């Protein structure tokens, strides 16, 4: 069995923090061991030190991104934290649907549940999918992005979706795809997936009507959070909203937003 | 300073898609729905690259390309066309296109072609 010493753990901690802002605490050590061990086995490396040297070597960027895939957790659900979707339906969509184009950024999209939930609720508000809507869905993990593009979910995963919406926006699998559901193309065409590291400069030249950035900042320390929400501001239209996770808060941070209600902020 | 791209297509969905994808990688993007409008916009505000559909009412993409290259050969042109034949491609290149892609194209391919043209 390969062991990870505390000193080695600390080195990974620093490497991961400096490259993607995720702060691995010591209680995540076991998680790191089990996830990285698989990567090391596939490369036939026999120590964590050797693995660390391998991933930072020039030319091994792909393995580096594999490592980030392994350490970034991706818990997500359709209609997770439903109060935000209710807020959108009652406070945002009524005026938004008058616009000729709608642009949304889902900044930590994971395997796609959140951007597709946004797409469904918006399609309901618009009464169809013919309008010019684009949802940018980004994540640091290429693995979850590939899953999100497939847009195939198990019956367990689609459970939170109200039955009429499931029927309207998903194809039900048959035969070997029994028990699987796939998002229909008419909805999928709105959602564009792209890898993006939120701790790096944001390569965007667009203003979004609102940004969803939920349950990613819990991995960041205060400095990284503050930097991120400040850097996001110019990409939100004036009066547009920033949604963060219910477990997250901007209190104690210096930021330019107006507080609306828990986990919802507005650009002034 | 981000590079400027002008997207020219008479079909709104293509224009919107390409514009959005380019904006999400940091380009400053404007669009035009005809060759005439494109030439006016190029004169008013020079882009570094033009994404140009071939089949459009009025002056088509080939003619638009010839005219814009005659004025400013340094503007890069990526031509898009539903005609994917060898001859069509040759015509596009002869009109001055730097890259010729046939529709339907993969957005990823278009973006990487644009990135490499603009970094060279």
mmCIF file of C-alpha atoms in Angstrom:
data_model
loop_
_atom_site.group_PDB
_atom_site.id
_atom_site.type_symbol
_atom_site.label_atom_id
_atom_site.label_comp_id
_atom_site.label_asym_id
_atom_site.label_seq_id
_atom_site.Cartn_x
_atom_site.Cartn_y
_atom_site.Cartn_z
ATOM 1 C CA UNK A 1 0.000 0.000 0.000
ATOM 2 C CA UNK A 2 1.383 3.410 -0.966
ATOM 3 C CA UNK A 3 1.503 5.866 1.923
ATOM 4 C CA UNK A 4 1.127 9.613 1.774
ATOM 5 C CA UNK A 5 3.252 11.335 4.398
ATOM 6 C CA UNK A 6 2.088 14.567 6.008
ATOM 7 C CA UNK A 7 4.913 16.413 4.280
ATOM 8 C CA UNK A 8 3.810 15.067 0.887
ATOM 9 C CA UNK A 9 0.213 15.945 1.664
ATOM 10 C CA UNK A 10 1.307 19.483 2.425
ATOM 11 C CA UNK A 11 3.041 19.708 -0.932
ATOM 12 C CA UNK A 12 -0.104 18.615 -2.768
ATOM 13 C CA UNK A 13 -2.088 21.021 -0.662
ATOM 14 C CA UNK A 14 0.116 23.912 -1.786
ATOM 15 C CA UNK A 15 0.151 22.815 -5.411
ATOM 16 C CA UNK A 16 -3.633 22.448 -5.595
ATOM 17 C CA UNK A 17 -4.272 25.659 -3.722
ATOM 18 C CA UNK A 18 -1.946 27.717 -5.886
ATOM 19 C CA UNK A 19 -3.344 26.371 -9.154
ATOM 20 C CA UNK A 20 -7.078 26.148 -8.577
ATOM 21 C CA UNK A 21 -7.736 27.794 -5.209
ATOM 22 C CA UNK A 22 -9.099 24.639 -3.612
ATOM 23 C CA UNK A 23 -8.016 24.462 0.008
ATOM 24 C CA UNK A 24 -7.653 20.810 1.013
ATOM 25 C CA UNK A 25 -7.792 20.469 4.776
ATOM 26 C CA UNK A 26 -6.063 17.632 6.598
ATOM 27 C CA UNK A 27 -9.338 15.720 6.981
ATOM 28 C CA UNK A 28 -9.368 15.390 3.171
ATOM 29 C CA UNK A 29 -6.138 13.430 3.263
ATOM 30 C CA UNK A 30 -7.794 10.028 2.960
ATOM 31 C CA UNK A 31 -9.900 11.268 0.074
ATOM 32 C CA UNK A 32 -6.822 12.539 -1.711
ATOM 33 C CA UNK A 33 -5.026 9.234 -1.159
ATOM 34 C CA UNK A 34 -7.839 7.121 -2.537
ATOM 35 C CA UNK A 35 -8.432 9.344 -5.547
ATOM 36 C CA UNK A 36 -4.810 9.841 -6.508
ATOM 37 C CA UNK A 37 -3.886 6.211 -5.992
ATOM 38 C CA UNK A 38 -5.937 5.258 -9.048
ATOM 39 C CA UNK A 39 -4.114 7.846 -11.121
ATOM 40 C CA UNK A 40 -0.739 6.611 -9.892
ATOM 41 C CA UNK A 41 -1.577 3.010 -10.640
ATOM 42 C CA UNK A 42 -2.526 3.878 -14.188
ATOM 43 C CA UNK A 43 0.883 5.513 -14.597
ATOM 44 C CA UNK A 44 2.751 2.770 -12.709
ATOM 45 C CA UNK A 45 4.169 5.305 -10.276
ATOM 46 C CA UNK A 46 5.075 4.037 -6.839
ATOM 47 C CA UNK A 47 5.197 7.135 -4.646
ATOM 48 C CA UNK A 48 3.223 10.319 -4.215
ATOM 49 C CA UNK A 49 6.447 12.240 -4.570
ATOM 50 C CA UNK A 50 6.961 10.719 -8.012
ATOM 51 C CA UNK A 51 3.369 11.504 -8.962
ATOM 52 C CA UNK A 52 3.739 15.108 -7.887
ATOM 53 C CA UNK A 53 6.908 15.469 -9.946
ATOM 54 C CA UNK A 54 5.149 13.868 -12.876
ATOM 55 C CA UNK A 55 2.131 16.191 -12.918
ATOM 56 C CA UNK A 56 4.139 19.394 -12.684
ATOM 57 C CA UNK A 57 6.465 18.453 -15.527
ATOM 58 C CA UNK A 58 5.984 20.396 -18.748
ATOM 59 C CA UNK A 59 4.076 18.336 -21.291
ATOM 60 C CA UNK A 60 2.013 16.580 -18.627
ATOM 61 C CA UNK A 61 -0.754 19.172 -18.468
ATOM 62 C CA UNK A 62 -3.325 16.524 -19.274
ATOM 63 C CA UNK A 63 -2.393 14.521 -16.177
ATOM 64 C CA UNK A 64 -2.483 17.746 -14.190
ATOM 65 C CA UNK A 65 -6.030 18.280 -15.261
ATOM 66 C CA UNK A 66 -6.782 14.636 -14.390
ATOM 67 C CA UNK A 67 -5.464 15.321 -10.917
ATOM 68 C CA UNK A 68 -7.753 18.327 -10.562
ATOM 69 C CA UNK A 69 -10.648 16.176 -11.780
ATOM 70 C CA UNK A 70 -9.850 13.728 -9.016
ATOM 71 C CA UNK A 71 -9.763 16.277 -6.212
ATOM 72 C CA UNK A 72 -12.633 18.563 -7.118
ATOM 73 C CA UNK A 73 -15.851 17.142 -5.759
ATOM 74 C CA UNK A 74 -18.862 17.527 -7.966
ATOM 75 C CA UNK A 75 -22.006 17.182 -5.915
ATOM 76 C CA UNK A 76 -24.961 18.588 -7.804
ATOM 77 C CA UNK A 77 -28.674 17.974 -8.378
ATOM 78 C CA UNK A 78 -31.484 19.133 -10.605
ATOM 79 C CA UNK A 79 -33.368 21.915 -8.811
ATOM 80 C CA UNK A 80 -30.810 22.011 -6.015
ATOM 81 C CA UNK A 81 -31.551 24.872 -3.589
ATOM 82 C CA UNK A 82 -34.937 25.528 -5.202
ATOM 83 C CA UNK A 83 -35.440 28.923 -3.611
ATOM 84 C CA UNK A 84 -33.223 30.401 -6.337
ATOM 85 C CA UNK A 85 -35.385 29.028 -9.114
ATOM 86 C CA UNK A 86 -38.437 30.419 -7.388
ATOM 87 C CA UNK A 87 -36.714 33.794 -7.176
ATOM 88 C CA UNK A 88 -35.909 33.627 -10.886
ATOM 89 C CA UNK A 89 -39.485 32.736 -11.769
ATOM 90 C CA UNK A 90 -41.071 35.510 -9.736
ATOM 91 C CA UNK A 91 -38.442 38.281 -9.670
ATOM 92 C CA UNK A 92 -36.222 37.885 -12.712
ATOM 93 C CA UNK A 93 -37.958 36.158 -15.597
ATOM 94 C CA UNK A 94 -40.963 38.484 -15.905
ATOM 95 C CA UNK A 95 -38.738 41.337 -17.073
ATOM 96 C CA UNK A 96 -35.984 39.190 -18.601
ATOM 97 C CA UNK A 97 -38.282 37.548 -21.127
ATOM 98 C CA UNK A 98 -38.856 40.912 -22.798
ATOM 99 C CA UNK A 99 -35.200 41.018 -23.883
ATOM 100 C CA UNK A 100 -34.312 39.950 -27.400
ATOM 101 C CA UNK A 101 -31.379 37.904 -26.127
ATOM 102 C CA UNK A 102 -30.705 36.215 -22.832
ATOM 103 C CA UNK A 103 -27.233 35.321 -21.590
ATOM 104 C CA UNK A 104 -26.561 33.290 -18.472
ATOM 105 C CA UNK A 105 -23.370 31.997 -16.925
ATOM 106 C CA UNK A 106 -23.367 28.931 -14.754
ATOM 107 C CA UNK A 107 -19.845 29.097 -13.346
ATOM 108 C CA UNK A 108 -19.508 25.696 -11.659
ATOM 109 C CA UNK A 109 -21.742 23.558 -13.798
ATOM 110 C CA UNK A 110 -20.401 20.151 -12.785
ATOM 111 C CA UNK A 111 -22.215 17.364 -14.659
ATOM 112 C CA UNK A 112 -24.875 19.686 -16.083
ATOM 113 C CA UNK A 113 -27.822 19.422 -13.709
ATOM 114 C CA UNK A 114 -27.711 23.107 -12.847
ATOM 115 C CA UNK A 115 -27.448 24.615 -16.346
ATOM 116 C CA UNK A 116 -30.178 22.285 -17.611
ATOM 117 C CA UNK A 117 -32.380 23.253 -14.670
ATOM 118 C CA UNK A 118 -31.842 26.890 -15.609
ATOM 119 C CA UNK A 119 -32.667 26.083 -19.221
ATOM 120 C CA UNK A 120 -35.883 24.276 -18.287
ATOM 121 C CA UNK A 121 -37.166 27.001 -15.993
ATOM 122 C CA UNK A 122 -36.391 29.630 -18.589
ATOM 123 C CA UNK A 123 -38.060 27.667 -21.384
ATOM 124 C CA UNK A 124 -41.147 27.472 -19.194
ATOM 125 C CA UNK A 125 -41.118 31.224 -18.634
ATOM 126 C CA UNK A 126 -40.600 31.893 -22.349
ATOM 127 C CA UNK A 127 -43.173 29.344 -23.439
ATOM 128 C CA UNK A 128 -40.762 27.557 -25.752
ATOM 129 C CA UNK A 129 -37.192 27.215 -26.922
ATOM 130 C CA UNK A 130 -37.211 29.374 -30.042
ATOM 131 C CA UNK A 131 -35.651 32.450 -28.491
ATOM 132 C CA UNK A 132 -32.044 33.555 -28.495
ATOM 133 C CA UNK A 133 -30.869 32.086 -25.211
ATOM 134 C CA UNK A 134 -27.304 31.041 -24.442
ATOM 135 C CA UNK A 135 -26.122 29.502 -21.221
ATOM 136 C CA UNK A 136 -22.392 29.315 -20.680
ATOM 137 C CA UNK A 137 -21.678 26.377 -18.401
ATOM 138 C CA UNK A 138 -18.139 26.122 -17.090
ATOM 139 C CA UNK A 139 -16.237 23.850 -14.757
ATOM 140 C CA UNK A 140 -12.605 23.134 -13.977
ATOM 141 C CA UNK A 141 -13.050 19.405 -14.487
ATOM 142 C CA UNK A 142 -12.957 18.151 -18.062
ATOM 143 C CA UNK A 143 -14.394 14.840 -16.892
ATOM 144 C CA UNK A 144 -17.666 16.287 -15.626
ATOM 145 C CA UNK A 145 -17.930 18.555 -18.666
ATOM 146 C CA UNK A 146 -17.817 15.534 -20.938
ATOM 147 C CA UNK A 147 -20.633 13.968 -18.906
ATOM 148 C CA UNK A 148 -22.608 17.193 -19.048
ATOM 149 C CA UNK A 149 -22.375 17.312 -22.839
ATOM 150 C CA UNK A 150 -23.782 13.805 -23.036
ATOM 151 C CA UNK A 151 -26.727 15.022 -20.941
ATOM 152 C CA UNK A 152 -27.712 11.484 -19.917
ATOM 153 C CA UNK A 153 -29.021 10.957 -16.385
ATOM 154 C CA UNK A 154 -30.318 8.029 -14.360
ATOM 155 C CA UNK A 155 -33.882 7.826 -13.074
ATOM 156 C CA UNK A 156 -32.473 8.443 -9.597
ATOM 157 C CA UNK A 157 -30.824 11.666 -10.764
ATOM 158 C CA UNK A 158 -33.892 13.057 -12.530
ATOM 159 C CA UNK A 159 -36.138 12.464 -9.508
ATOM 160 C CA UNK A 160 -36.185 16.139 -8.393
ATOM 161 C CA UNK A 161 -37.545 17.210 -11.802
ATOM 162 C CA UNK A 162 -41.333 17.774 -11.815
ATOM 163 C CA UNK A 163 -42.994 15.111 -13.976
ATOM 164 C CA UNK A 164 -44.417 17.484 -16.632
ATOM 165 C CA UNK A 165 -40.982 19.034 -17.185
ATOM 166 C CA UNK A 166 -39.292 15.660 -17.354
ATOM 167 C CA UNK A 167 -41.766 14.601 -19.989
ATOM 168 C CA UNK A 168 -41.383 17.785 -21.975
ATOM 169 C CA UNK A 169 -37.609 18.210 -21.987
ATOM 170 C CA UNK A 170 -36.180 14.689 -21.747
ATOM 171 C CA UNK A 171 -36.115 11.612 -23.937
ATOM 172 C CA UNK A 172 -36.749 8.388 -22.095
ATOM 173 C CA UNK A 173 -34.369 5.549 -22.903
ATOM 174 C CA UNK A 174 -35.502 2.161 -24.138
ATOM 175 C CA UNK A 175 -33.912 -1.278 -24.306
ATOM 176 C CA UNK A 176 -30.266 -0.955 -23.284
ATOM 177 C CA UNK A 177 -30.914 2.653 -22.253
ATOM 178 C CA UNK A 178 -33.828 1.655 -20.039
ATOM 179 C CA UNK A 179 -33.971 3.835 -16.937
ATOM 180 C CA UNK A 180 -31.921 6.595 -18.549
ATOM 181 C CA UNK A 181 -33.032 10.061 -19.544
ATOM 182 C CA UNK A 182 -31.428 12.418 -22.027
ATOM 183 C CA UNK A 183 -32.013 16.142 -22.371
ATOM 184 C CA UNK A 184 -33.711 16.949 -25.668
ATOM 185 C CA UNK A 185 -31.728 18.786 -28.332
ATOM 186 C CA UNK A 186 -34.039 21.797 -28.324
ATOM 187 C CA UNK A 187 -32.952 22.530 -24.756
ATOM 188 C CA UNK A 188 -29.373 21.298 -25.125
ATOM 189 C CA UNK A 189 -28.715 23.764 -27.925
ATOM 190 C CA UNK A 190 -28.932 26.609 -25.390
ATOM 191 C CA UNK A 191 -26.175 25.254 -23.188
ATOM 192 C CA UNK A 192 -22.496 25.580 -24.095
ATOM 193 C CA UNK A 193 -19.890 23.844 -21.989
ATOM 194 C CA UNK A 194 -16.359 25.058 -21.569
ATOM 195 C CA UNK A 195 -13.498 24.378 -19.184
ATOM 196 C CA UNK A 196 -12.620 27.368 -17.071
ATOM 197 C CA UNK A 197 -10.502 27.864 -13.969
ATOM 198 C CA UNK A 198 -12.173 30.480 -11.794
ATOM 199 C CA UNK A 199 -8.920 31.412 -10.110
ATOM 200 C CA UNK A 200 -7.359 32.509 -13.400
ATOM 201 C CA UNK A 201 -8.210 35.669 -15.368
ATOM 202 C CA UNK A 202 -11.692 35.246 -16.852
ATOM 203 C CA UNK A 203 -11.450 35.037 -20.641
ATOM 204 C CA UNK A 204 -14.825 36.601 -21.404
ATOM 205 C CA UNK A 205 -16.037 39.679 -23.250
ATOM 206 C CA UNK A 206 -19.726 39.498 -22.564
ATOM 207 C CA UNK A 207 -22.277 40.705 -20.034
ATOM 208 C CA UNK A 208 -24.616 38.116 -18.576
ATOM 209 C CA UNK A 209 -28.129 38.710 -17.317
ATOM 210 C CA UNK A 210 -27.188 36.753 -14.236
ATOM 211 C CA UNK A 211 -24.513 34.423 -12.927
ATOM 212 C CA UNK A 212 -24.938 31.233 -10.949
ATOM 213 C CA UNK A 213 -21.797 30.494 -8.979
ATOM 214 C CA UNK A 214 -22.968 28.034 -6.392
ATOM 215 C CA UNK A 215 -21.127 25.660 -4.117
ATOM 216 C CA UNK A 216 -17.710 26.216 -5.566
ATOM 217 C CA UNK A 217 -16.508 28.972 -3.249
ATOM 218 C CA UNK A 218 -16.827 26.644 -0.254
ATOM 219 C CA UNK A 219 -13.547 25.184 -1.474
ATOM 220 C CA UNK A 220 -11.902 28.600 -1.666
ATOM 221 C CA UNK A 221 -10.386 30.638 1.108
ATOM 222 C CA UNK A 222 -11.463 34.207 1.811
ATOM 223 C CA UNK A 223 -8.895 35.893 -0.457
ATOM 224 C CA UNK A 224 -9.800 33.692 -3.430
ATOM 225 C CA UNK A 225 -13.538 34.228 -2.869
ATOM 226 C CA UNK A 226 -13.173 37.957 -2.656
ATOM 227 C CA UNK A 227 -11.083 38.054 -5.802
ATOM 228 C CA UNK A 228 -13.561 35.890 -7.700
ATOM 229 C CA UNK A 229 -16.733 37.826 -6.870
ATOM 230 C CA UNK A 230 -14.990 41.102 -7.666
ATOM 231 C CA UNK A 231 -13.691 39.809 -10.997
ATOM 232 C CA UNK A 232 -17.162 38.533 -11.905
ATOM 233 C CA UNK A 233 -18.865 41.880 -11.410
ATOM 234 C CA UNK A 234 -18.072 43.425 -14.836
ATOM 235 C CA UNK A 235 -19.574 40.357 -16.515
ATOM 236 C CA UNK A 236 -23.006 40.917 -14.955
ATOM 237 C CA UNK A 237 -25.357 43.485 -16.452
ATOM 238 C CA UNK A 238 -26.233 46.368 -14.175
ATOM 239 C CA UNK A 239 -29.114 45.234 -12.017
ATOM 240 C CA UNK A 240 -28.356 41.593 -12.829
ATOM 241 C CA UNK A 241 -27.957 39.021 -10.084
ATOM 242 C CA UNK A 242 -25.209 36.854 -8.687
ATOM 243 C CA UNK A 243 -26.419 33.630 -7.067
ATOM 244 C CA UNK A 244 -24.127 31.801 -4.679
ATOM 245 C CA UNK A 245 -24.641 28.613 -2.664
ATOM 246 C CA UNK A 246 -26.799 28.727 0.444
ATOM 247 C CA UNK A 247 -23.839 27.569 2.514
ATOM 248 C CA UNK A 248 -21.764 30.420 1.165
ATOM 249 C CA UNK A 249 -21.875 34.063 2.042
ATOM 250 C CA UNK A 250 -20.158 37.242 1.019
ATOM 251 C CA UNK A 251 -20.391 38.705 4.484
ATOM 252 C CA UNK A 252 -16.994 39.714 5.778
ATOM 253 C CA UNK A 253 -15.743 40.162 2.213
ATOM 254 C CA UNK A 254 -15.175 43.460 0.469
ATOM 255 C CA UNK A 255 -17.365 43.324 -2.607
ATOM 256 C CA UNK A 256 -19.316 45.712 -4.845
ATOM 257 C CA UNK A 257 -22.749 44.028 -4.799
ATOM 258 C CA UNK A 258 -26.042 44.957 -3.232
ATOM 259 C CA UNK A 259 -27.377 42.278 -0.906
ATOM 260 C CA UNK A 260 -30.858 41.068 -1.944
ATOM 261 C CA UNK A 261 -31.548 38.022 0.193
ATOM 262 C CA UNK A 262 -29.458 35.105 1.475
ATOM 263 C CA UNK A 263 -27.191 33.852 -1.316
ATOM 264 C CA UNK A 264 -28.555 36.408 -3.826
ATOM 265 C CA UNK A 265 -26.695 39.597 -4.695
ATOM 266 C CA UNK A 266 -27.208 42.259 -7.315
ATOM 267 C CA UNK A 267 -24.844 44.370 -9.371
ATOM 268 C CA UNK A 268 -25.407 48.041 -8.645
ATOM 269 C CA UNK B 1 -6.396 44.563 -25.944
ATOM 270 C CA UNK B 2 -8.751 41.849 -27.112
ATOM 271 C CA UNK B 3 -8.947 41.095 -30.804
ATOM 272 C CA UNK B 4 -11.987 42.080 -32.801
ATOM 273 C CA UNK B 5 -14.048 39.683 -34.891
ATOM 274 C CA UNK B 6 -16.913 40.477 -37.227
ATOM 275 C CA UNK B 7 -19.404 37.662 -37.816
ATOM 276 C CA UNK B 8 -21.297 37.904 -41.103
ATOM 277 C CA UNK B 9 -24.208 35.591 -41.790
ATOM 278 C CA UNK B 10 -27.778 36.211 -42.912
ATOM 279 C CA UNK B 11 -29.008 33.446 -40.599
ATOM 280 C CA UNK B 12 -29.545 34.820 -37.093
ATOM 281 C CA UNK B 13 -29.021 31.524 -35.204
ATOM 282 C CA UNK B 14 -25.568 31.014 -36.748
ATOM 283 C CA UNK B 15 -24.633 34.639 -36.071
ATOM 284 C CA UNK B 16 -25.750 34.365 -32.455
ATOM 285 C CA UNK B 17 -24.028 31.053 -31.855
ATOM 286 C CA UNK B 18 -20.682 32.094 -33.300
ATOM 287 C CA UNK B 19 -20.835 35.474 -31.566
ATOM 288 C CA UNK B 20 -21.545 33.888 -28.213
ATOM 289 C CA UNK B 21 -18.831 31.274 -28.521
ATOM 290 C CA UNK B 22 -16.259 33.911 -29.451
ATOM 291 C CA UNK B 23 -17.339 36.210 -26.633
ATOM 292 C CA UNK B 24 -16.884 33.407 -24.155
ATOM 293 C CA UNK B 25 -13.227 33.120 -25.076
ATOM 294 C CA UNK B 26 -12.597 36.823 -24.797
ATOM 295 C CA UNK B 27 -12.997 38.270 -28.288
ATOM 296 C CA UNK B 28 -14.755 41.506 -28.915
ATOM 297 C CA UNK B 29 -17.439 40.580 -31.434
ATOM 298 C CA UNK B 30 -19.756 42.469 -33.752
ATOM 299 C CA UNK B 31 -22.047 40.984 -36.348
ATOM 300 C CA UNK B 32 -23.553 41.875 -39.699
ATOM 301 C CA UNK B 33 -26.383 40.248 -41.605
ATOM 302 C CA UNK B 34 -25.276 41.051 -45.126
ATOM 303 C CA UNK B 35 -22.174 41.683 -47.182
ATOM 304 C CA UNK B 36 -23.096 45.350 -47.585
ATOM 305 C CA UNK B 37 -23.503 45.851 -43.881
ATOM 306 C CA UNK B 38 -20.253 43.998 -43.238
ATOM 307 C CA UNK B 39 -18.252 46.271 -45.564
ATOM 308 C CA UNK B 40 -19.672 49.351 -43.852
ATOM 309 C CA UNK B 41 -18.834 48.019 -40.428
ATOM 310 C CA UNK B 42 -15.309 47.075 -41.511
ATOM 311 C CA UNK B 43 -14.733 50.623 -42.735
ATOM 312 C CA UNK B 44 -16.059 52.144 -39.515
ATOM 313 C CA UNK B 45 -14.233 49.829 -37.122
ATOM 314 C CA UNK B 46 -11.557 47.517 -38.461
ATOM 315 C CA UNK B 47 -11.779 43.912 -37.220
ATOM 316 C CA UNK B 48 -8.791 41.570 -37.007
ATOM 317 C CA UNK B 49 -10.823 38.744 -38.477
ATOM 318 C CA UNK B 50 -14.087 38.232 -40.330
ATOM 319 C CA UNK B 51 -16.195 35.075 -40.178
ATOM 320 C CA UNK B 52 -17.998 35.156 -43.487
ATOM 321 C CA UNK B 53 -20.889 33.122 -44.809
ATOM 322 C CA UNK B 54 -20.799 32.534 -48.579
ATOM 323 C CA UNK B 55 -24.471 32.250 -49.460
ATOM 324 C CA UNK B 56 -26.152 35.534 -48.670
ATOM 325 C CA UNK B 57 -28.631 37.696 -50.518
ATOM 326 C CA UNK B 58 -27.080 40.829 -52.067
ATOM 327 C CA UNK B 59 -23.305 40.710 -52.412
ATOM 328 C CA UNK B 60 -22.344 37.208 -51.447
ATOM 329 C CA UNK B 61 -19.461 36.109 -49.255
ATOM 330 C CA UNK B 62 -17.040 35.624 -52.141
ATOM 331 C CA UNK B 63 -17.534 39.155 -53.435
ATOM 332 C CA UNK B 64 -17.463 40.615 -49.901
ATOM 333 C CA UNK B 65 -14.185 38.829 -49.293
ATOM 334 C CA UNK B 66 -12.618 40.154 -52.501
ATOM 335 C CA UNK B 67 -13.597 43.712 -51.669
ATOM 336 C CA UNK B 68 -12.441 43.657 -48.077
ATOM 337 C CA UNK B 69 -9.126 42.014 -48.966
ATOM 338 C CA UNK B 70 -8.584 44.596 -51.734
ATOM 339 C CA UNK B 71 -8.859 47.355 -49.130
ATOM 340 C CA UNK B 72 -6.993 45.624 -46.342
ATOM 341 C CA UNK B 73 -5.295 42.300 -47.087
ATOM 342 C CA UNK B 74 -4.239 41.862 -43.452
ATOM 343 C CA UNK B 75 -7.753 41.213 -42.221
ATOM 344 C CA UNK B 76 -8.100 37.449 -41.812
ATOM 345 C CA UNK B 77 -11.140 35.725 -43.258
ATOM 346 C CA UNK B 78 -12.735 32.439 -42.243
ATOM 347 C CA UNK B 79 -15.302 31.492 -44.843
ATOM 348 C CA UNK B 80 -18.289 29.316 -44.015
ATOM 349 C CA UNK B 81 -20.352 27.608 -46.643
ATOM 350 C CA UNK B 82 -22.969 24.961 -47.103
ATOM 351 C CA UNK B 83 -21.058 24.024 -50.266
ATOM 352 C CA UNK B 84 -18.276 21.708 -49.243
ATOM 353 C CA UNK B 85 -16.963 20.642 -52.661
ATOM 354 C CA UNK B 86 -13.358 20.933 -53.779
ATOM 355 C CA UNK B 87 -14.272 23.552 -56.378
ATOM 356 C CA UNK B 88 -16.193 25.692 -53.897
ATOM 357 C CA UNK B 89 -13.273 25.581 -51.552
ATOM 358 C CA UNK B 90 -10.888 26.659 -54.301
ATOM 359 C CA UNK B 91 -13.210 29.528 -55.202
ATOM 360 C CA UNK B 92 -13.240 30.662 -51.583
ATOM 361 C CA UNK B 93 -9.464 30.567 -51.298
ATOM 362 C CA UNK B 94 -9.160 32.361 -54.649
ATOM 363 C CA UNK B 95 -11.433 35.105 -53.315
ATOM 364 C CA UNK B 96 -8.944 35.568 -50.486
ATOM 365 C CA UNK B 97 -10.245 33.411 -47.648
ATOM 366 C CA UNK B 98 -7.559 32.228 -45.231
ATOM 367 C CA UNK B 99 -9.635 29.255 -44.101
ATOM 368 C CA UNK B 100 -12.667 27.643 -45.708
ATOM 369 C CA UNK B 101 -15.041 25.562 -43.573
ATOM 370 C CA UNK B 102 -18.100 23.791 -44.844
ATOM 371 C CA UNK B 103 -21.364 23.813 -42.897
ATOM 372 C CA UNK B 104 -22.348 22.156 -40.690
ATOM 373 C CA UNK B 105 -19.138 22.899 -38.822
ATOM 374 C CA UNK B 106 -18.176 22.024 -35.277
ATOM 375 C CA UNK B 107 -17.946 25.134 -33.113
ATOM 376 C CA UNK B 108 -14.736 23.800 -31.583
ATOM 377 C CA UNK B 109 -13.068 23.518 -34.983
ATOM 378 C CA UNK B 110 -14.102 27.039 -35.944
ATOM 379 C CA UNK B 111 -12.780 28.450 -32.664
ATOM 380 C CA UNK B 112 -9.432 26.706 -32.901
ATOM 381 C CA UNK B 113 -8.986 27.871 -36.517
ATOM 382 C CA UNK B 114 -9.721 31.424 -35.446
ATOM 383 C CA UNK B 115 -7.354 31.211 -32.485
ATOM 384 C CA UNK B 116 -4.512 29.930 -34.632
ATOM 385 C CA UNK B 117 -5.094 32.524 -37.374
ATOM 386 C CA UNK B 118 -5.075 35.348 -34.851
ATOM 387 C CA UNK B 119 -2.020 34.158 -32.985
ATOM 388 C CA UNK B 120 0.092 33.787 -36.119
#
